[in-house]
Amino acid sequence: MKSRIASYISKLPRYVPSTAMLLLIIFLCVSLGEYSFKPLVILYLPLLASDYFLDNGKSLGAVPGILFGIYSILDDLKPPRVGPSTFEIGVALIIYYAVCGIRVFIKNRKTAKKQLKA
């Protein structure tokens, strides 16, 4: 049982964006007194899916994270903007997931080359 928990804790740094978004959603929902399922689905699940697929070696897993970054940028450019700017967060998410996707792609390519040589 301890080894399973330790395994989950050791994988936690791979899920940084989705974990940070989940903590932010929980904080905002508790502080505002709204307990809705919609922010969890819209804000958390794309990042969790992206992190999960990248963790399992799928380079196309970066696509949901990049699309969420693009959504954050486009949402910030709408005229009746309320609240803080999300442009920087969108750019950071696009860069993070693009780099992670490229890294997973290169890693998969190297392992495929090693298997062909053997």
C-alpha atoms as a printed R data frame, in Angstrom:
    type eleno elety resid chain resno       x      y       z
1   ATOM     1    CA   MET     A     1   0.000  0.000   0.000
2   ATOM     2    CA   LYS     A     2   2.814  2.396   0.875
3   ATOM     3    CA   SER     A     3   4.604  1.709  -2.385
4   ATOM     4    CA   ARG     A     4   1.464  2.571  -4.372
5   ATOM     5    CA   ILE     A     5   1.093  5.890  -2.545
6   ATOM     6    CA   ALA     A     6   4.799  6.593  -2.991
7   ATOM     7    CA   SER     A     7   4.412  5.841  -6.696
8   ATOM     8    CA   TYR     A     8   1.587  8.381  -7.005
9   ATOM     9    CA   ILE     A     9   3.541 10.995  -5.078
10  ATOM    10    CA   SER     A    10   6.621 10.469  -7.253
11  ATOM    11    CA   LYS     A    11   4.489 11.079 -10.379
12  ATOM    12    CA   LEU     A    12   2.979 14.292  -8.981
13  ATOM    13    CA   PRO     A    13   5.572 16.640 -10.577
14  ATOM    14    CA   ARG     A    14   4.447 15.378 -13.987
15  ATOM    15    CA   TYR     A    15   0.981 16.761 -13.283
16  ATOM    16    CA   VAL     A    16   1.983 20.292 -12.222
17  ATOM    17    CA   PRO     A    17  -0.374 22.357 -14.445
18  ATOM    18    CA   SER     A    18  -3.436 20.222 -13.779
19  ATOM    19    CA   THR     A    19  -2.709 20.046 -10.036
20  ATOM    20    CA   ALA     A    20  -2.238 23.818  -9.831
21  ATOM    21    CA   MET     A    21  -5.485 24.380 -11.743
22  ATOM    22    CA   LEU     A    22  -7.359 21.975  -9.463
23  ATOM    23    CA   LEU     A    23  -6.101 23.770  -6.355
24  ATOM    24    CA   LEU     A    24  -7.067 27.127  -7.862
25  ATOM    25    CA   ILE     A    25 -10.564 25.872  -8.734
26  ATOM    26    CA   ILE     A    26 -11.080 24.450  -5.244
27  ATOM    27    CA   PHE     A    27  -9.875 27.685  -3.640
28  ATOM    28    CA   LEU     A    28 -12.123 29.857  -5.801
29  ATOM    29    CA   CYS     A    29 -15.180 27.635  -5.350
30  ATOM    30    CA   VAL     A    30 -14.776 27.548  -1.572
31  ATOM    31    CA   SER     A    31 -14.070 31.273  -1.264
32  ATOM    32    CA   LEU     A    32 -17.009 32.243  -3.505
33  ATOM    33    CA   GLY     A    33 -19.370 29.679  -2.003
34  ATOM    34    CA   GLU     A    34 -20.233 28.195  -5.406
35  ATOM    35    CA   TYR     A    35 -19.938 24.471  -5.822
36  ATOM    36    CA   SER     A    36 -20.409 23.952  -9.531
37  ATOM    37    CA   PHE     A    37 -19.180 21.110 -11.714
38  ATOM    38    CA   LYS     A    38 -18.722 23.298 -14.805
39  ATOM    39    CA   PRO     A    39 -15.352 24.923 -13.884
40  ATOM    40    CA   LEU     A    40 -13.950 21.524 -13.061
41  ATOM    41    CA   VAL     A    41 -14.879 20.174 -16.484
42  ATOM    42    CA   ILE     A    42 -13.856 23.234 -18.496
43  ATOM    43    CA   LEU     A    43 -10.640 24.139 -16.677
44  ATOM    44    CA   TYR     A    44  -9.328 20.929 -15.146
45  ATOM    45    CA   LEU     A    45 -10.126 17.983 -17.404
46  ATOM    46    CA   PRO     A    46  -8.267 19.188 -20.546
47  ATOM    47    CA   LEU     A    47  -5.096 19.707 -18.530
48  ATOM    48    CA   LEU     A    48  -5.484 16.404 -16.706
49  ATOM    49    CA   ALA     A    49  -6.030 14.554 -19.990
50  ATOM    50    CA   SER     A    50  -2.987 16.214 -21.515
51  ATOM    51    CA   ASP     A    51  -0.786 15.403 -18.527
52  ATOM    52    CA   TYR     A    52  -2.043 11.818 -18.423
53  ATOM    53    CA   PHE     A    53  -1.374 11.138 -22.110
54  ATOM    54    CA   LEU     A    54   2.068 12.768 -21.972
55  ATOM    55    CA   ASP     A    55   2.891 10.686 -18.901
56  ATOM    56    CA   ASN     A    56   1.956  7.543 -20.825
57  ATOM    57    CA   GLY     A    57   4.215  8.428 -23.748
58  ATOM    58    CA   LYS     A    58   1.694  9.821 -26.222
59  ATOM    59    CA   SER     A    59   3.154 12.931 -27.864
60  ATOM    60    CA   LEU     A    60  -0.267 14.029 -29.161
61  ATOM    61    CA   GLY     A    61  -1.311 14.357 -25.532
62  ATOM    62    CA   ALA     A    62   0.039 17.901 -25.696
63  ATOM    63    CA   VAL     A    63  -2.839 18.958 -27.941
64  ATOM    64    CA   PRO     A    64  -5.497 19.477 -25.194
65  ATOM    65    CA   GLY     A    65  -3.065 21.602 -23.163
66  ATOM    66    CA   ILE     A    66  -2.112 23.707 -26.184
67  ATOM    67    CA   LEU     A    67  -5.779 24.158 -27.111
68  ATOM    68    CA   PHE     A    68  -6.541 25.253 -23.546
69  ATOM    69    CA   GLY     A    69  -3.698 27.788 -23.781
70  ATOM    70    CA   ILE     A    70  -5.144 29.125 -27.036
71  ATOM    71    CA   TYR     A    71  -8.582 29.309 -25.401
72  ATOM    72    CA   SER     A    72  -7.088 31.294 -22.502
73  ATOM    73    CA   ILE     A    73  -5.526 33.788 -24.907
74  ATOM    74    CA   LEU     A    74  -8.664 34.177 -27.018
75  ATOM    75    CA   ASP     A    75 -10.838 34.519 -23.918
76  ATOM    76    CA   ASP     A    76  -8.591 37.320 -22.699
77  ATOM    77    CA   LEU     A    77  -9.009 39.233 -25.966
78  ATOM    78    CA   LYS     A    78 -12.818 39.438 -25.723
79  ATOM    79    CA   PRO     A    79 -14.036 43.033 -25.183
80  ATOM    80    CA   PRO     A    80 -15.887 42.851 -21.836
81  ATOM    81    CA   ARG     A    81 -12.871 41.515 -19.961
82  ATOM    82    CA   VAL     A    82 -13.431 41.110 -16.244
83  ATOM    83    CA   GLY     A    83 -10.702 40.119 -13.823
84  ATOM    84    CA   PRO     A    84  -6.995 39.583 -14.295
85  ATOM    85    CA   SER     A    85  -5.351 38.934 -17.639
86  ATOM    86    CA   THR     A    86  -5.012 35.295 -18.677
87  ATOM    87    CA   PHE     A    87  -2.870 36.010 -21.735
88  ATOM    88    CA   GLU     A    88   0.376 35.170 -19.940
89  ATOM    89    CA   ILE     A    89  -1.051 31.954 -18.524
90  ATOM    90    CA   GLY     A    90  -2.122 30.896 -22.013
91  ATOM    91    CA   VAL     A    91   1.329 31.574 -23.458
92  ATOM    92    CA   ALA     A    92   2.983 29.679 -20.603
93  ATOM    93    CA   LEU     A    93   0.667 26.690 -21.114
94  ATOM    94    CA   ILE     A    94   1.329 26.630 -24.867
95  ATOM    95    CA   ILE     A    95   5.098 26.711 -24.347
96  ATOM    96    CA   TYR     A    96   5.002 24.103 -21.557
97  ATOM    97    CA   TYR     A    97   2.872 21.603 -23.461
98  ATOM    98    CA   ALA     A    98   4.716 22.147 -26.754
99  ATOM    99    CA   VAL     A    99   8.050 21.429 -25.059
100 ATOM   100    CA   CYS     A   100   6.639 18.382 -23.251
101 ATOM   101    CA   GLY     A   101   5.100 17.047 -26.457
102 ATOM   102    CA   ILE     A   102   8.360 17.471 -28.372
103 ATOM   103    CA   ARG     A   103  10.298 15.823 -25.559
104 ATOM   104    CA   VAL     A   104   7.972 12.804 -25.506
105 ATOM   105    CA   PHE     A   105   8.125 12.578 -29.323
106 ATOM   106    CA   ILE     A   106  11.948 12.569 -29.291
107 ATOM   107    CA   LYS     A   107  12.029 10.003 -26.484
108 ATOM   108    CA   ASN     A   108   9.628  7.709 -28.366
109 ATOM   109    CA   ARG     A   109  11.674  8.093 -31.531
110 ATOM   110    CA   LYS     A   110  14.902  7.147 -29.751
111 ATOM   111    CA   THR     A   111  13.337  4.041 -28.220
112 ATOM   112    CA   ALA     A   112  11.929  3.036 -31.606
113 ATOM   113    CA   LYS     A   113  15.398  3.366 -33.165
114 ATOM   114    CA   LYS     A   114  16.925  1.246 -30.388
115 ATOM   115    CA   GLN     A   115  14.316 -1.451 -30.940
116 ATOM   116    CA   LEU     A   116  15.001 -1.466 -34.695
117 ATOM   117    CA   LYS     A   117  18.740 -1.906 -34.102
118 ATOM   118    CA   ALA     A   118  18.244 -4.794 -31.695
